XYZ file of C-alpha atoms in Angstrom:
442
model
C -19.207 59.826 9.095
C -21.822 57.226 9.958
C -22.532 56.720 13.655
C -21.401 53.216 14.502
C -23.273 50.941 16.880
C -21.315 48.817 19.367
C -22.572 46.282 21.887
C -20.830 45.838 25.242
C -21.764 42.556 26.943
C -20.407 42.145 30.478
C -22.004 41.223 33.792
C -19.711 43.626 35.677
C -21.483 47.021 35.828
C -18.171 48.786 36.506
C -16.682 47.466 33.250
C -19.819 48.291 31.247
C -19.888 51.854 32.596
C -16.166 52.351 31.997
C -16.262 51.108 28.389
C -19.551 52.877 27.623
C -18.182 56.235 28.772
C -15.027 55.780 26.669
C -16.942 54.867 23.507
C -19.720 57.428 23.953
C -17.066 60.159 24.234
C -15.865 59.149 20.759
C -19.372 59.400 19.295
C -20.194 55.690 19.095
C -23.731 54.438 19.772
C -23.544 51.896 22.637
C -25.927 49.077 23.622
C -25.282 47.336 26.952
C -26.120 43.754 27.968
C -25.298 41.856 31.168
C -26.481 38.356 30.176
C -25.156 36.126 27.398
C -28.532 34.891 26.192
C -29.944 38.417 26.070
C -26.862 39.583 24.173
C -27.333 36.926 21.467
C -31.021 37.759 21.084
C -30.228 41.462 20.643
C -27.360 40.791 18.223
C -29.656 38.775 15.959
C -32.478 41.353 16.123
C -30.492 44.565 15.625
C -27.602 45.591 13.372
C -24.232 46.237 15.022
C -20.830 47.237 13.712
C -18.772 45.666 16.515
C -19.296 43.734 19.751
C -17.200 43.613 22.932
C -17.958 40.525 25.061
C -16.693 39.232 28.397
C -15.833 35.527 28.177
C -17.397 34.722 31.582
C -20.979 35.810 31.000
C -24.032 34.373 32.809
C -26.436 32.533 30.527
C -23.925 31.993 27.728
C -20.139 32.434 27.652
C -18.446 34.924 25.370
C -16.841 32.034 23.460
C -20.259 30.454 22.834
C -21.737 33.786 21.734
C -18.916 34.238 19.251
C -19.445 30.744 17.808
C -23.142 31.495 17.264
C -22.303 34.752 15.513
C -19.874 32.990 13.171
C -22.465 30.326 12.294
C -25.069 32.919 11.237
C -24.779 34.314 7.713
C -25.861 37.800 8.810
C -23.377 38.143 11.701
C -20.436 35.977 10.615
C -18.412 39.047 9.584
C -19.131 41.083 12.732
C -15.867 42.056 14.510
C -15.742 40.482 17.987
C -13.469 41.602 20.822
C -13.384 39.230 23.791
C -12.404 40.340 27.306
C -10.950 38.094 30.012
C -9.072 38.287 33.293
C -5.507 36.913 33.121
C -5.438 36.106 29.410
C -3.073 33.186 28.749
C -2.276 30.827 25.861
C -5.290 28.623 26.616
C -7.766 31.499 26.534
C -6.206 32.896 23.349
C -6.507 29.510 21.647
C -10.129 29.191 22.816
C -10.746 32.648 21.357
C -9.314 31.530 17.987
C -11.507 28.431 18.069
C -14.613 30.498 18.682
C -13.807 32.836 15.789
C -13.081 35.972 17.815
C -10.971 38.667 16.186
C -8.959 39.375 19.332
C -8.996 38.761 23.106
C -7.889 41.483 25.511
C -6.781 41.359 29.116
C -8.733 43.055 31.895
C -8.418 45.742 33.147
C -8.794 47.477 29.791
C -6.418 50.234 28.754
C -8.336 53.210 27.304
C -5.862 54.040 24.530
C -5.579 50.373 23.555
C -9.311 49.686 23.286
C -9.933 52.905 21.333
C -7.140 52.087 18.875
C -8.451 48.547 18.342
C -12.079 49.625 17.974
C -11.127 52.363 15.502
C -9.061 49.961 13.416
C -11.769 47.282 13.336
C -14.418 49.828 12.389
C -12.368 51.434 9.625
C -11.077 48.074 8.394
C -14.583 46.616 8.038
C -16.506 49.648 6.809
C -13.884 52.020 5.333
C -11.106 49.727 4.044
C -9.581 52.320 1.681
C -9.418 54.889 4.469
C -7.993 52.285 6.825
C -5.163 51.228 4.520
C -4.216 54.789 3.575
C -4.216 56.242 7.107
C -1.789 53.991 8.955
C -0.534 55.439 12.202
C 2.393 54.361 14.337
C 1.787 53.148 17.873
C 3.510 51.243 20.664
C 3.035 49.686 24.054
C 3.935 46.953 26.516
C 3.921 43.277 25.576
C 2.461 42.531 29.026
C -0.763 44.337 28.057
C -0.691 43.518 24.330
C 0.790 39.982 23.908
C 2.855 39.250 20.800
C 0.300 36.802 19.370
C -2.485 39.373 19.677
C -0.201 42.011 18.166
C 0.557 39.861 15.111
C -3.145 39.123 14.626
C -3.968 42.802 14.994
C -1.455 43.722 12.282
C -2.836 41.024 9.967
C -6.470 42.022 10.444
C -5.579 45.678 9.971
C -3.757 45.054 6.699
C -0.749 46.976 8.021
C 2.455 47.630 6.074
C 5.557 48.391 8.108
C 7.498 46.792 10.934
C 7.018 45.999 14.595
C 10.156 46.427 16.710
C 10.245 44.490 19.979
C 12.686 44.910 22.843
C 13.036 42.996 26.089
C 15.836 42.308 28.554
C 18.957 41.394 26.532
C 16.983 40.683 23.339
C 15.507 42.539 20.386
C 13.410 41.522 17.391
C 11.732 42.983 14.340
C 8.785 41.742 12.247
C 7.924 43.175 8.819
C 4.424 43.207 7.281
C 3.156 43.822 3.776
C -0.589 44.593 3.769
C -1.003 42.514 6.912
C 1.092 39.557 5.743
C 4.300 38.744 7.629
C 7.168 38.748 5.126
C 10.300 38.851 7.288
C 11.377 38.563 10.925
C 14.647 38.652 12.856
C 15.423 37.870 16.488
C 19.091 37.662 17.413
C 20.660 35.252 14.945
C 17.288 33.791 14.006
C 15.562 34.759 10.767
C 12.258 33.996 9.082
C 9.742 31.624 10.628
C 12.238 30.512 13.300
C 12.348 34.081 14.576
C 8.542 34.160 14.813
C 8.519 30.876 16.776
C 10.946 32.502 19.219
C 9.145 35.834 19.489
C 5.659 34.485 20.265
C 6.925 33.115 23.590
C 7.921 36.583 24.859
C 5.913 37.590 27.910
C 7.311 41.046 28.636
C 8.987 43.963 26.908
C 8.116 46.925 24.689
C 7.012 47.215 21.079
C 6.755 50.074 18.571
C 5.245 50.174 15.106
C 6.999 51.966 12.235
C 4.609 52.367 9.277
C 5.733 51.704 5.701
C 9.130 50.250 6.658
C 10.375 47.703 4.116
C 12.611 44.643 4.710
C 15.785 43.994 2.727
C 14.667 40.422 2.058
C 11.559 38.227 2.170
C 12.041 35.144 4.352
C 8.481 34.164 5.311
C 5.766 32.875 3.008
C 3.601 30.952 5.480
C 0.274 32.309 6.732
C 0.030 33.664 10.262
C -2.270 30.808 11.330
C 0.319 28.282 10.114
C 3.111 30.095 11.948
C 1.147 30.210 15.193
C 0.118 26.555 15.042
C 3.673 25.426 14.315
C 5.001 27.754 17.018
C 2.660 26.273 19.613
C 3.667 22.761 18.564
C 7.363 23.581 18.896
C 6.860 25.211 22.302
C 5.045 22.115 23.480
C 7.768 19.839 22.093
C 10.464 21.963 23.693
C 8.753 21.821 27.078
C 8.817 18.015 26.895
C 12.222 17.318 25.383
C 14.438 20.088 26.721
C 13.635 20.407 30.397
C 17.150 21.680 31.121
C 17.137 24.534 28.611
C 14.972 27.008 30.574
C 17.119 26.603 33.670
C 20.295 27.085 31.640
C 18.932 30.226 29.969
C 18.054 31.827 33.298
C 21.429 30.924 34.761
C 23.324 32.440 31.817
C 21.317 35.637 31.933
C 21.817 36.024 35.671
C 25.599 35.861 35.373
C 25.631 38.269 32.416
C 26.648 35.785 29.722
C 24.316 37.273 27.126
C 26.740 37.329 24.205
C 27.239 33.585 24.009
C 23.965 32.536 25.620
C 22.353 31.437 22.344
C 25.390 29.345 21.357
C 25.506 27.632 24.750
C 21.754 26.993 24.786
C 21.912 25.487 21.304
C 24.821 23.266 22.381
C 23.137 21.988 25.538
C 19.864 21.409 23.656
C 21.665 19.176 21.175
C 23.361 17.348 24.027
C 20.064 16.750 25.798
C 18.593 15.334 22.579
C 21.552 13.034 21.883
C 21.702 11.712 25.431
C 17.936 11.234 25.704
C 16.862 8.384 27.966
C 14.867 5.370 26.927
C 11.379 6.747 27.371
C 7.977 5.082 27.597
C 5.320 7.630 26.663
C 1.629 7.464 27.538
C -0.495 9.869 25.521
C -3.827 10.949 27.010
C -6.303 12.643 24.647
C -9.072 14.249 26.655
C -12.387 14.746 24.840
C -14.353 14.608 28.053
C -13.379 16.737 31.021
C -11.139 19.641 29.881
C -9.111 19.179 33.099
C -5.630 18.497 31.748
C -3.680 19.385 34.897
C -5.981 17.373 37.169
C -5.847 14.375 34.834
C -2.057 14.525 34.787
C -1.847 14.601 38.584
C -4.370 11.767 38.831
C -2.281 9.496 36.589
C 0.971 10.459 38.311
C -0.487 9.577 41.711
C -1.755 6.279 40.313
C 1.646 5.376 38.900
C 3.451 6.263 42.117
C 0.992 4.035 44.020
C 1.526 1.285 41.423
C 5.286 1.596 41.796
C 5.125 1.817 45.577
C 8.137 4.165 45.785
C 8.936 7.861 45.582
C 10.392 8.949 42.236
C 11.650 12.146 40.640
C 8.894 14.014 38.778
C 9.123 16.971 36.390
C 5.934 18.693 35.226
C 5.337 21.260 32.474
C 2.212 22.894 31.076
C 1.799 24.527 27.665
C -1.050 25.930 25.616
C -2.080 22.546 24.259
C -0.841 19.907 26.667
C 0.256 19.046 30.175
C 3.379 16.954 30.524
C 5.199 14.972 33.215
C 8.435 13.001 33.212
C 8.882 10.367 35.935
C 12.409 9.025 36.327
C 12.292 5.300 37.019
C 16.063 4.818 36.832
C 19.064 6.742 35.449
C 18.375 5.096 32.071
C 14.585 4.925 31.833
C 11.708 7.384 32.285
C 7.942 7.446 31.933
C 6.441 10.427 30.109
C 2.758 11.330 30.356
C 1.284 13.813 27.869
C -2.299 15.008 28.339
C -3.588 16.802 25.248
C -6.837 18.534 24.417
C -8.891 16.512 21.965
C -10.331 19.512 20.138
C -10.341 19.466 16.359
C -8.123 22.551 16.319
C -5.187 20.274 17.122
C -5.881 17.257 14.916
C -2.579 17.841 13.144
C -0.758 17.643 16.459
C -2.386 14.354 17.431
C -0.303 12.687 14.747
C 2.875 14.236 16.166
C 2.054 12.936 19.629
C 0.919 9.523 18.389
C 4.157 8.947 16.509
C 6.040 9.177 19.814
C 3.538 7.374 22.057
C 3.840 3.825 23.415
C 0.266 3.776 24.757
C -2.920 5.809 24.417
C -5.558 6.658 27.005
C -8.602 8.125 25.254
C -11.206 9.953 27.354
C -14.504 10.413 25.517
C -18.094 11.337 26.279
C -20.265 10.614 23.211
C -22.964 12.904 24.565
C -20.823 16.012 24.026
C -21.139 18.083 20.856
C -18.739 17.226 18.005
C -17.318 14.195 19.851
C -18.220 11.777 17.046
C -16.422 13.857 14.415
C -13.336 14.162 16.634
C -13.272 10.424 17.356
C -13.764 9.529 13.672
C -10.780 11.704 12.777
C -8.646 10.137 15.497
C -9.720 6.607 14.498
C -8.360 7.170 10.986
C -4.970 7.992 12.474
C -5.050 5.084 14.928
C -5.997 2.251 12.576
C -2.563 1.860 10.946
C -0.856 1.542 14.357
C -3.544 -0.038 16.562
C -1.816 -3.448 16.692
C 1.326 -1.899 18.189
C -0.347 0.605 20.500
C -2.394 -0.379 23.569
C -5.535 1.783 23.619
C -7.498 2.376 26.834
C -10.859 4.177 26.715
C -12.355 5.971 29.707
C -15.995 6.934 29.151
C -19.254 7.466 31.060
C -20.925 5.085 28.559
C -20.200 1.450 27.788
C -18.332 0.029 24.815
C -21.637 -0.909 23.164
C -22.160 2.756 22.311
C -20.058 1.929 19.244
C -18.450 5.352 18.940
C -14.884 4.030 18.611
C -14.439 1.679 15.659
C -11.205 -0.041 16.681
C -10.601 -3.745 17.199
C -8.787 -3.906 20.535
C -9.533 -1.022 22.885
C -9.738 -1.746 26.624
C -12.915 -0.006 27.777
C -13.510 1.354 31.298
C -17.032 2.740 31.838
C -17.021 5.150 34.794
C -19.305 8.090 35.734
C -16.239 10.372 36.148
C -12.668 9.773 34.980
C -11.244 10.032 38.521
C -13.409 7.068 39.602
C -11.456 4.604 37.430
C -8.889 2.326 39.067
C -5.873 3.940 37.429
C -3.544 1.203 38.689
C -5.637 -1.305 36.760
C -5.363 0.881 33.654
C -1.583 1.075 33.982
C -1.304 -2.662 34.613
C -3.199 -3.346 31.384
C -0.843 -1.039 29.459
C 2.297 -2.578 30.942
C 1.073 -6.154 30.460
C 0.410 -5.329 26.803
C 3.908 -3.953 26.333
C 7.241 -5.700 26.440
C 10.040 -3.178 26.863
C 13.033 -2.261 28.989
C 10.810 0.302 30.676
C 8.377 -2.342 31.925
C 11.288 -4.473 33.144
C 12.641 -1.496 35.104
C 9.204 -0.792 36.605
C 8.824 -4.390 37.781
C 12.332 -4.342 39.236
C 11.509 -1.191 41.204
C 8.260 -2.559 42.650
């Protein structure tokens, strides 16, 4: 068999040595780089079969390297494995954006990395061998997250089923040549089961090759399922604050059998008894500091109100959220969302619920104009009803936002704006029970 050439790019010599020894033992040819810029130069000069890159590289990040590889016709099909410490939803989404095949958590498990490398190599260069030599495997969800597992099965063209088991819950996902065709989790079936499973953070999984489902319940692509799943998780974190607490309480007292029924019941109750809510949507195309922005606005509102209030905060893969209770009947919600093009479809979901928009833009950043143009299309039909505030390091004359009535605040950094002035503009623009309650509380 051909000797395959793999690059390992990491600025940690311990990691490079560890991975090199593992791969050299298996007969792979290994090239090592400890700087992002040097890695890119080498990748464009020499031919490789696979590359393993740390996301936090000096010179150029692993995400940036991956983007460059995908933009080059000669390297766009090169399998890319990213490595990161404490992989979470945000880093996985950034990996998808960059075009990486998979992102793995450090420290690296030897069996896991060898299995993944072997499958990528055989998938890309010996597809017939790959599809006809499917082997079973298993592991912990903590080291191989469900989202990565589903992507791995898709990229490998696997046929069979993944069985997952965690405390008081089980699930199964069936694949046909890498395509998800059926899933079950408790009483959930089809895409709803997938939306539930991708939130699992711990448990065990096993793969049974060639297993066939009794029915086909899923016809969506994996990318569609993941995007919709992330949207639903974000929506759940904002609208059903009580559900997580109820779930934990039920599990602690051993009420597993009717937990799902009770959770469903309380979720419906929370929705029906929802308060009158004033929602401010913040789309950040500037700083990438969602949590800090959220805290900054919360502090500004509390100062504006002049009183202590109850605050609930949640963070998901695509947004940071806070609910501030003004009275038993009325609340302020603040949603800070990434303004990356990956989530253009979700902007519309957020905008449909919003009462005001704070848009943070820096025209000097790459792709900002395209992102703003896309958002402008969605804003134009509702701009008369929605107060729009723009925070930017450049003045309104830059002409990047083609709307009629935005309120523009030019500041070197977002945290230098007078946030109370921003909120006052929004509330003066809006006539609602919420604003009346705010003024009564001041």
